[in-house]
Coordinates of C-alpha atoms in Angstrom, one line a residue:
M1 CA 28.0 5.4 -14.4
S2 CA 31.2 4.1 -12.7
P3 CA 31.6 0.5 -11.3
N4 CA 32.2 2.0 -7.9
Y5 CA 28.9 3.8 -8.0
I6 CA 27.1 0.6 -9.0
R7 CA 28.8 -1.5 -6.3
S8 CA 28.1 1.1 -3.7
F9 CA 24.4 1.2 -4.6
S10 CA 24.0 -2.6 -4.7
E11 CA 26.0 -3.3 -1.5
G12 CA 25.1 -0.4 0.7
C13 CA 21.7 0.8 -0.3
L14 CA 19.4 -1.9 -1.6
R15 CA 19.9 -4.0 1.6
P16 CA 18.4 -2.4 4.7
P17 CA 20.8 -2.2 7.7
T18 CA 18.6 -4.1 10.1
V19 CA 17.2 -7.6 10.3
I20 CA 13.6 -6.3 10.6
G21 CA 14.2 -4.0 7.7
Q22 CA 15.4 -6.8 5.5
F23 CA 12.4 -8.9 6.4
H24 CA 10.1 -5.9 5.7
T25 CA 11.6 -5.5 2.3
L26 CA 10.9 -9.2 1.6
F27 CA 7.4 -8.9 3.0
F28 CA 6.6 -5.7 1.2
G29 CA 8.3 -6.4 -2.1
S30 CA 7.3 -10.1 -2.5
I31 CA 4.1 -11.0 -0.6
R32 CA 2.2 -7.8 -0.7
M33 CA 2.9 -7.0 -4.4
F34 CA 2.2 -10.6 -5.4
F35 CA -1.1 -10.6 -3.5
L36 CA -2.2 -7.3 -5.1
G37 CA -1.0 -8.1 -8.6
V38 CA -2.2 -11.6 -8.9
L39 CA -5.2 -12.0 -6.5
G40 CA -6.3 -8.4 -6.9
F41 CA -6.7 -8.7 -10.6
A42 CA -8.7 -12.0 -10.1
V43 CA -11.1 -10.4 -7.6
Y44 CA -11.5 -7.0 -9.1
G45 CA -10.5 -7.4 -12.7
N46 CA -14.1 -7.8 -14.2
E47 CA -16.0 -6.0 -11.5
A48 CA -17.3 -3.2 -13.8
L49 CA -18.5 -5.7 -16.4
H50 CA -20.6 -7.7 -13.8
F51 CA -21.9 -4.7 -11.9
S52 CA -25.6 -4.4 -12.7
C53 CA -28.5 -2.2 -11.6
D54 CA -32.2 -2.1 -11.9
P55 CA -33.0 -1.1 -14.7
D56 CA -30.1 -3.0 -16.3
K57 CA -29.1 -0.2 -18.7
R58 CA -25.5 0.5 -19.7
E59 CA -25.7 4.1 -18.8
V60 CA -27.2 3.4 -15.4
N61 CA -24.7 0.7 -14.7
L62 CA -21.8 2.9 -15.6
F63 CA -23.2 5.9 -13.7
C64 CA -23.7 3.8 -10.6
Y65 CA -20.4 2.0 -10.8
N66 CA -18.6 5.3 -11.0
Q67 CA -20.5 6.4 -7.9
F68 CA -19.8 3.1 -6.2
R69 CA -16.1 3.2 -7.1
P70 CA -14.7 6.8 -7.2
I71 CA -11.4 5.0 -7.5
T72 CA -10.9 1.4 -8.2
P73 CA -9.2 -0.5 -5.3
Q74 CA -6.4 -1.8 -7.5
V75 CA -5.4 1.7 -8.5
F76 CA -5.6 2.9 -4.9
W77 CA -3.5 0.1 -3.5
A78 CA -1.0 0.4 -6.4
L79 CA -0.6 4.2 -5.7
Q80 CA -0.2 3.4 -2.0
L81 CA 2.6 1.0 -2.7
V82 CA 4.4 3.5 -4.9
I83 CA 4.0 6.4 -2.5
V84 CA 5.2 4.3 0.5
L85 CA 8.3 3.4 -1.4
I86 CA 9.3 7.0 -2.1
P87 CA 10.9 7.7 1.3
G88 CA 13.1 4.6 1.1
A89 CA 14.0 5.4 -2.6
F90 CA 15.1 8.9 -1.6
F91 CA 17.3 7.5 1.1
H92 CA 18.8 4.9 -1.2
L93 CA 19.5 7.6 -3.8
Y94 CA 21.2 9.8 -1.1
A95 CA 23.2 6.8 0.2
A96 CA 24.3 6.0 -3.4
C97 CA 25.4 9.5 -4.1
K98 CA 27.4 9.7 -0.8
S99 CA 28.8 6.1 -1.2
I100 CA 27.3 5.2 2.2
K101 CA 27.9 1.5 3.1
Q102 CA 25.5 -0.6 5.0
E103 CA 27.4 -0.5 8.3
D104 CA 27.8 3.3 8.1
I105 CA 24.0 3.8 8.5
L106 CA 24.1 2.5 12.1
Q107 CA 27.5 3.9 13.0
K108 CA 27.1 7.6 12.0
S109 CA 24.3 9.6 13.8
S110 CA 23.5 11.7 10.7
Y111 CA 22.9 8.7 8.5
T112 CA 21.0 6.9 11.3
G113 CA 18.7 9.9 11.8
F114 CA 18.1 10.2 8.0
Y115 CA 17.3 6.5 7.8
I116 CA 14.9 6.6 10.8
F117 CA 13.2 9.7 9.3
S118 CA 12.6 7.8 6.1
V119 CA 11.1 4.9 8.1
F120 CA 9.0 7.2 10.2
L121 CA 7.7 9.0 7.0
R122 CA 6.8 5.5 5.6
I123 CA 4.7 4.9 8.8
V124 CA 2.9 8.3 8.3
L125 CA 2.1 7.5 4.7
E126 CA 0.8 4.0 5.6
V127 CA -1.4 5.4 8.3
A128 CA -2.7 8.1 6.0
A129 CA -3.5 5.4 3.4
F130 CA -5.2 3.2 6.0
W131 CA -7.5 6.1 7.0
L132 CA -8.2 7.0 3.4
Q133 CA -9.0 3.4 2.6
I134 CA -11.6 3.4 5.4
Q135 CA -13.2 6.5 4.0
L136 CA -13.3 5.1 0.4
F137 CA -14.1 1.4 1.0
G138 CA -15.1 0.8 4.6
F139 CA -14.6 -2.7 6.1
K140 CA -17.2 -4.6 4.2
V141 CA -18.6 -4.8 0.7
N142 CA -22.3 -5.3 0.7
A143 CA -24.2 -7.4 -1.9
I144 CA -26.6 -4.5 -2.6
Y145 CA -25.6 -0.9 -3.4
M146 CA -28.2 1.8 -3.3
C147 CA -27.4 4.2 -6.1
D148 CA -28.6 7.8 -6.4
V149 CA -29.5 8.3 -10.1
G150 CA -31.5 11.5 -9.7
A151 CA -29.1 13.3 -12.0
L152 CA -29.4 10.6 -14.7
E153 CA -33.0 9.3 -14.5
K154 CA -36.0 11.6 -13.9
K155 CA -38.3 8.7 -13.2
F156 CA -36.7 7.6 -9.9
N157 CA -33.9 8.7 -7.6
I158 CA -32.6 5.5 -6.0
T159 CA -32.0 2.2 -7.7
R160 CA -30.6 -1.1 -6.5
C161 CA -27.3 -2.4 -7.8
M162 CA -25.8 -5.9 -7.4
V163 CA -22.2 -6.0 -6.4
P164 CA -20.4 -9.1 -7.8
E165 CA -18.4 -11.4 -5.5
H166 CA -19.0 -9.1 -2.6
F167 CA -17.8 -11.7 0.0
E168 CA -14.5 -12.2 -1.8
K169 CA -14.0 -8.5 -2.0
T170 CA -14.6 -8.2 1.7
I171 CA -12.0 -10.8 2.5
F172 CA -9.5 -9.1 0.1
L173 CA -10.3 -5.7 1.7
I174 CA -9.5 -7.1 5.2
A175 CA -6.3 -8.6 3.9
M176 CA -5.1 -5.3 2.6
Y177 CA -5.9 -3.7 5.9
T178 CA -3.9 -6.4 7.6
F179 CA -0.9 -5.9 5.3
T180 CA -0.9 -2.2 6.1
V181 CA -1.0 -2.9 9.9
I182 CA 1.8 -5.5 9.5
T183 CA 3.9 -3.0 7.6
V184 CA 3.4 -0.3 10.2
I185 CA 4.4 -2.8 13.0
L186 CA 7.5 -3.8 11.1
C187 CA 8.5 -0.1 10.6
V188 CA 8.0 0.6 14.3
A189 CA 10.0 -2.5 15.2
E190 CA 12.8 -1.5 12.8
I191 CA 13.1 1.9 14.5
F192 CA 13.2 0.1 17.9
E193 CA 15.9 -2.3 16.6
I194 CA 18.0 0.7 15.3
S195 CA 17.7 2.4 18.7
C196 CA 18.8 -0.8 20.5
R197 CA 21.8 -1.2 18.2
R198 CA 22.8 2.5 18.7
L199 CA 22.5 2.0 22.5
G200 CA 24.6 -1.2 22.3
L201 CA 21.8 -3.4 23.5
L202 CA 22.1 -5.4 20.2
K203 CA 25.2 -6.3 18.3
T204 CA 25.6 -4.6 15.0
Q205 CA 25.5 -6.7 11.8

């Protein structure tokens, strides 16, 4: 890998061409990932161990927990972050291969269109993740989960399960929704900023 290639990648690609884009990178890369990595583990790390049902049997607890959590929130949000990063990663790779500088993105229509497309695709992925999160987790974590154990226990079909730290999980859930909304707003604002710079309403950096 040549020094020019490395210099082109570091100077022209890693840094977004807009003020809002740079703020979004800081928000996305620092605050959101820190919140998920540190606080997410603290809230959800031992959830499966403390999830208990009546009767308190290991097989019943495990069966109901898998029913309660088809996918753990940490895994879902980690996948969301990785998938949302893909459009930007493809653009950065393309820019590095073409030796595109930061100022070229806003000056050449083809580069601008490609960059806007990557931001728009990021919006689509965030909205899709937002909808899927609603389907999987809703907006509130209840203290009691009614589990259908008909396939496991022949004596009864429905059992009550206690969800640990349900209030903390509700707060964390709302926070992740909020992060998604903020990210979408920043992406829309970045497209607006790019349009204004292309029209000459704002000075280019």
